[in-house]
CSV table of C-alpha atoms and ligand atoms in Angstrom, one decimal:
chain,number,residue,atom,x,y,z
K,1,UNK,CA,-27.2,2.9,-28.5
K,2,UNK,CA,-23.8,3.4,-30.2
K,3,UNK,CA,-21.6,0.5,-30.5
K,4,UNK,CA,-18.2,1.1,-29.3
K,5,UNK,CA,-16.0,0.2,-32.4
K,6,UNK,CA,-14.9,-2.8,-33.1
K,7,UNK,CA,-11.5,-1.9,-33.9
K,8,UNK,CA,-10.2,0.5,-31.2
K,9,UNK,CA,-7.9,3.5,-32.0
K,10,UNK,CA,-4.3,2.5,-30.5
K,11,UNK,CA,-2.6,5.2,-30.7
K,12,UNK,CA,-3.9,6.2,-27.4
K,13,UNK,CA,-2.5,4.1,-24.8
K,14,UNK,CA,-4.6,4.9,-22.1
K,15,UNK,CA,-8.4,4.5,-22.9
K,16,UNK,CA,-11.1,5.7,-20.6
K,17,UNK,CA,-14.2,4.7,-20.3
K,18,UNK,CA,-16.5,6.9,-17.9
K,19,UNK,CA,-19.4,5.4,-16.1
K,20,UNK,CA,-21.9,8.2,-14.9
K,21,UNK,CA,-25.8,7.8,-14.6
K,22,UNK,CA,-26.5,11.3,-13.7
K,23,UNK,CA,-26.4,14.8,-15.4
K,24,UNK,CA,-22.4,14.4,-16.4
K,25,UNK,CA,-21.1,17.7,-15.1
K,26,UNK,CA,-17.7,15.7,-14.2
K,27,UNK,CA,-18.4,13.0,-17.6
K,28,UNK,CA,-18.5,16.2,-19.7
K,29,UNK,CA,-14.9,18.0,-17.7
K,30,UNK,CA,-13.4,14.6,-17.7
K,31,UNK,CA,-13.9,14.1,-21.6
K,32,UNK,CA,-12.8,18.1,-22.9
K,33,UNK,CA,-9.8,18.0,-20.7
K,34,UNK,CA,-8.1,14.9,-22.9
K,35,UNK,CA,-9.5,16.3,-26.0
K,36,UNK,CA,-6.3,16.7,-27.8
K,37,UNK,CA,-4.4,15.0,-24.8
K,38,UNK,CA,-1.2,13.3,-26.9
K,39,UNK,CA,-1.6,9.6,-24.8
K,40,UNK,CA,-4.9,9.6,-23.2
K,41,UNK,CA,-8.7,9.9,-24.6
K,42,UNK,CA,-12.4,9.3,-23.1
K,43,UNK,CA,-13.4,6.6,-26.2
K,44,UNK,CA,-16.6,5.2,-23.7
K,45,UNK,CA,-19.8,6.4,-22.0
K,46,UNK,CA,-21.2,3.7,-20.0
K,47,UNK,CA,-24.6,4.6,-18.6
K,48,UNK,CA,-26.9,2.6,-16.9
K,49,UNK,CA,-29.9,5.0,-17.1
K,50,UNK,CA,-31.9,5.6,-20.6
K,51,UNK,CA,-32.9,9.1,-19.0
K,52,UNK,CA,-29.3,10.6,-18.0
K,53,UNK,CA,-28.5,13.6,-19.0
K,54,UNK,CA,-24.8,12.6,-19.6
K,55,UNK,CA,-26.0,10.8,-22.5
K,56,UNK,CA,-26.5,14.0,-24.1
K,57,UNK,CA,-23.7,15.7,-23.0
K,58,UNK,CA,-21.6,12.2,-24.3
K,59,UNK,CA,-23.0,12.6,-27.8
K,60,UNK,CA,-22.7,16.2,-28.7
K,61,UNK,CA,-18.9,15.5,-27.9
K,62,UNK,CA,-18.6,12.5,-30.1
K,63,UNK,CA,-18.2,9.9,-27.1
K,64,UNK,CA,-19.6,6.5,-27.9
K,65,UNK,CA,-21.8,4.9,-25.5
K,66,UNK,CA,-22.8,1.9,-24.3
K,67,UNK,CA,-26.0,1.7,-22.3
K,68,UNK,CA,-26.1,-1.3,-20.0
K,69,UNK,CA,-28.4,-3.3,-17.9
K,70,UNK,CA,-28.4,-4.2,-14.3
K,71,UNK,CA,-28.6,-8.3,-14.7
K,72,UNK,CA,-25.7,-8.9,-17.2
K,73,UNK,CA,-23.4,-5.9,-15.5
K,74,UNK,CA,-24.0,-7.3,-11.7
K,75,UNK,CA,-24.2,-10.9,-12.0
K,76,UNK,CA,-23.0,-11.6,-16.0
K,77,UNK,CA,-20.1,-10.7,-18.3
K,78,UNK,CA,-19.8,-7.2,-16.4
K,79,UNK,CA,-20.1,-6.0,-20.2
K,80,UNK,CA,-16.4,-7.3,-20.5
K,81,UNK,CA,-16.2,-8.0,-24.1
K,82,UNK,CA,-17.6,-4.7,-25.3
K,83,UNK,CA,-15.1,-3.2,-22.3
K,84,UNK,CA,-12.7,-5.0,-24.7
K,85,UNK,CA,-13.7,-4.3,-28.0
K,86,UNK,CA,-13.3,-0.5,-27.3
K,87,UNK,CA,-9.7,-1.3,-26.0
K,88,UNK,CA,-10.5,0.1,-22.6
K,89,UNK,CA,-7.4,0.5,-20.4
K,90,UNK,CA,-8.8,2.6,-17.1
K,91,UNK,CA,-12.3,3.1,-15.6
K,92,UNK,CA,-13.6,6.5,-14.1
K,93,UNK,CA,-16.8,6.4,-12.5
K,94,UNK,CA,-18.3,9.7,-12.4
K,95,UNK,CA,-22.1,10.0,-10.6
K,96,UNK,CA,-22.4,5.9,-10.8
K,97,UNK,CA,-24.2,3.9,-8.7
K,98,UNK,CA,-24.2,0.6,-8.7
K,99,UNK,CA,-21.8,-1.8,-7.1
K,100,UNK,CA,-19.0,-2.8,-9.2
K,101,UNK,CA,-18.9,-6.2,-9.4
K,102,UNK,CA,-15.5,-8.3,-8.9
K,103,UNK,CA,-15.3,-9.6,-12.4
K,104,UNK,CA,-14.5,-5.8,-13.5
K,105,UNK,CA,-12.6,-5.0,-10.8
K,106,UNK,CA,-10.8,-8.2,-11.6
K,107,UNK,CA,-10.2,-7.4,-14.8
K,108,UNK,CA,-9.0,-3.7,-14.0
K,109,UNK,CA,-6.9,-3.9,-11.4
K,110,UNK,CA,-6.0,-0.9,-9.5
K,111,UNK,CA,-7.7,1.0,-12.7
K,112,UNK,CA,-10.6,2.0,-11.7
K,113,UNK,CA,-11.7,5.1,-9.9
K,114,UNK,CA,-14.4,6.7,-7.9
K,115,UNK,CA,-15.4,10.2,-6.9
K,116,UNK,CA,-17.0,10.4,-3.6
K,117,UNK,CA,-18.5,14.0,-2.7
K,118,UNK,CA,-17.3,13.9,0.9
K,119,UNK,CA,-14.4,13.3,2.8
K,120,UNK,CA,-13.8,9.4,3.3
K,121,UNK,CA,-13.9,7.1,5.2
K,122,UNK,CA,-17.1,9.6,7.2
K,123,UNK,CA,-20.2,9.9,4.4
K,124,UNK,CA,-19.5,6.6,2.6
K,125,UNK,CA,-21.1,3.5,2.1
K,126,UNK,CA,-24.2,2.1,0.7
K,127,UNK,CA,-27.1,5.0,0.4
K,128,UNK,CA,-25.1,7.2,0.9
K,129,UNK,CA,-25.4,9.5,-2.6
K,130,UNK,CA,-25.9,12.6,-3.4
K,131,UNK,CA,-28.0,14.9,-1.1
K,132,UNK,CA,-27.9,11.9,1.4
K,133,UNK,CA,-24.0,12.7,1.7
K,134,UNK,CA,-24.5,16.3,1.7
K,135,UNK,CA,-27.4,16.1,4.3
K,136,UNK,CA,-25.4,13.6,7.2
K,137,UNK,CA,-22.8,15.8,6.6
K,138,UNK,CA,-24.6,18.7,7.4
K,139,UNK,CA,-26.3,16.8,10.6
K,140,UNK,CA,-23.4,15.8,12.0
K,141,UNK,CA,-22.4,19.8,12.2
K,142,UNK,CA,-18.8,19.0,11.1
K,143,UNK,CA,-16.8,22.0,9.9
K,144,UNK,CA,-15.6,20.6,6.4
K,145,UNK,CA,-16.2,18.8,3.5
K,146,UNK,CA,-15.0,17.9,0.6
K,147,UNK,CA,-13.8,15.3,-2.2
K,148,UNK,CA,-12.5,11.9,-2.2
K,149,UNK,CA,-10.8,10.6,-5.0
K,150,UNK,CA,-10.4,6.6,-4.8
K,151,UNK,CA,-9.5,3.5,-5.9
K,152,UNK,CA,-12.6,0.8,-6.5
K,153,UNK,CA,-12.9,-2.6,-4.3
K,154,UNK,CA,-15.6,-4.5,-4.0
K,155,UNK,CA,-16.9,-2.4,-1.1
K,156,UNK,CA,-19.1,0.7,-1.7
K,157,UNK,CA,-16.9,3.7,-1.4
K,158,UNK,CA,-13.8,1.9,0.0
K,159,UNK,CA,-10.6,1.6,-1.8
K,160,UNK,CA,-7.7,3.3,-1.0
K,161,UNK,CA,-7.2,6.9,-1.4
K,162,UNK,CA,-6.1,8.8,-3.8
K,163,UNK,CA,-7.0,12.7,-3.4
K,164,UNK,CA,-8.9,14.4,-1.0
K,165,UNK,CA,-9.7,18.0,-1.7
K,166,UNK,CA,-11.4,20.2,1.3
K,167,UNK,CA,-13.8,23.1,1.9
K,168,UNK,CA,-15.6,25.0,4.7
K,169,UNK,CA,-19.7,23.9,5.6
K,170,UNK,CA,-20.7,27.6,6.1
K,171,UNK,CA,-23.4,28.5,8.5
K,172,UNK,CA,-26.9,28.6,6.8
K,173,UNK,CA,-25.8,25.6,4.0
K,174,UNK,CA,-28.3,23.4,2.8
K,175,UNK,CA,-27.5,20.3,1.2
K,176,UNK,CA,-28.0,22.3,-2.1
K,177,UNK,CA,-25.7,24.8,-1.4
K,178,UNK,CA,-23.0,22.3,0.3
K,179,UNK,CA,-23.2,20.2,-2.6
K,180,UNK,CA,-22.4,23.2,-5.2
K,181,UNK,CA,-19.2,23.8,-3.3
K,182,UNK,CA,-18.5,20.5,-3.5
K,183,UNK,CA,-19.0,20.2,-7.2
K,184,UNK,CA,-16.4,23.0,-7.7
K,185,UNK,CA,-14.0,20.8,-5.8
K,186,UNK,CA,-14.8,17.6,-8.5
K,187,UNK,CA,-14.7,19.9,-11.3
K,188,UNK,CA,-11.3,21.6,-10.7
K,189,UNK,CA,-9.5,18.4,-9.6
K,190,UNK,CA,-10.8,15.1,-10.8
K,191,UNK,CA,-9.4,15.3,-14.2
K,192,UNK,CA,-5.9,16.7,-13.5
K,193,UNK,CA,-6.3,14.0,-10.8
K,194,UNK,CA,-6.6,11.3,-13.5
K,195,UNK,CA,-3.8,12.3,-15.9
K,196,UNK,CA,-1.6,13.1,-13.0
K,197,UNK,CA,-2.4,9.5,-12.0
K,198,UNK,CA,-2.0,7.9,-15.7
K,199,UNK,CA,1.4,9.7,-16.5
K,200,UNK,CA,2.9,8.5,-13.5
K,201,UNK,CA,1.7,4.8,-14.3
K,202,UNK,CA,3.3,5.1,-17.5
K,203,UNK,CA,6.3,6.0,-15.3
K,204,UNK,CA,6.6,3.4,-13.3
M,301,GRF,C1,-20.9,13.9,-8.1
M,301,GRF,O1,-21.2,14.7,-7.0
M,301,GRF,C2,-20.0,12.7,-7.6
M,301,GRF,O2,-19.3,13.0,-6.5
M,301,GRF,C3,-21.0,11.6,-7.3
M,301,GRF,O3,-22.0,11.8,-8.3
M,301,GRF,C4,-22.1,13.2,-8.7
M,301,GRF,C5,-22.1,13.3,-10.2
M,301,GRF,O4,-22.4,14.6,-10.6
M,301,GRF,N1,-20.4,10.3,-7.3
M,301,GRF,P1,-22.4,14.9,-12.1
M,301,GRF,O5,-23.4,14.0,-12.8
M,301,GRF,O6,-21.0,14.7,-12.7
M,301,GRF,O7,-22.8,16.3,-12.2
């Protein structure tokens, strides 16, 4: 594990630290589109699964991690002093599972986001991940899907909205090819999503 530095980098005002726990398709997007960004930069990976792939992807881009463990994040710290240390200013959470506990949320408020590969408030809530979203979606026989960018409360996949991005469940889908569509969707939109949102914070 890579220690996030002690003494962060402040001449980016807005600090993101991604939490993924999955392959990182939307870690790794999210991280190369600030590359270079003047005010913003990915300077965390925090992962709760020694086996992701994002930790790869992470690495080879020069992202420090910080791999953490279920007792401490759910019912400790919440990791808040390392949070800290890195000088961590907003919170994306990109293919992460567990439920963020209300110290965090309490120390971020209104800064921490979720992508949701469906359109909320239908396809949320606990278990519902992955090919489980892809598959109720698909047994329900509705005509669209989508994303759902949101806002992080202390309910699984609740907070208000933020973007919702739509496309068509074709005949013949399978949760496989529902959920590539839907991956499209996250990769096109969730980072533009989260400058757009940052720069007009820094408006305000
Ligand atoms: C995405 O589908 C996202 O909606 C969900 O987890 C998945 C992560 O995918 N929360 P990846 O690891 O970024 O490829």
């Amino acid at each position: 594990m890579t220690p996030p530095s002690s003494s962060p980098d402040t001449s980016y005002p807005e600090r993101i630290a991604v939490f993924a726990s999955g392959s990182g398709s939307n870690a790794e997007r999210i991280i190369r589109h600030f590359e270079g960004h003047p005010t913003v930069r990915v300077v965390l990976l925090v992962c709760n699964k020694p086996q992701a792939g994002v930790r790869a992807r992470a690495a080879a881009l020069g992202v420090p991690e910080l791999l953490i463990e279920r007792g401490r994040f759910l019912s400790g710290d919440a990791y808040l002093p390392e949070l800290k240390a890195a000088g961590v200013t907003f919170i994306v959470l990109a293919g992460f599972l567990w439920k963020v506990p209300v110290a965090l949320i309490e120390a971020f408020p209104r800064r921490i986001v979720n992508i949701h590969p469906a359109l909320l408030p239908a396809f949320g809530g606990k278990g519902m991940w992955g090919a489980h979203v892809h598959r109720a979606v698909l047994e329900a026989g509705v005509p669209e899907s989508g994303i759902s960018i949101h806002y992080v409360d202390e309910h699984y996949d609740h907070g208000d909205n933020i973007f919702q991005a739509r496309c068509a469940v074709l005949p013949g889908d399978t949760p496989d090819t529902l959920a590539a569509r839907v991956h499209e969707l996250e990769h096109r939109h969730f980072a533009p999503v989260i400058e757009e949102l940052l720069e007009r914070g820094r408006e305000a």
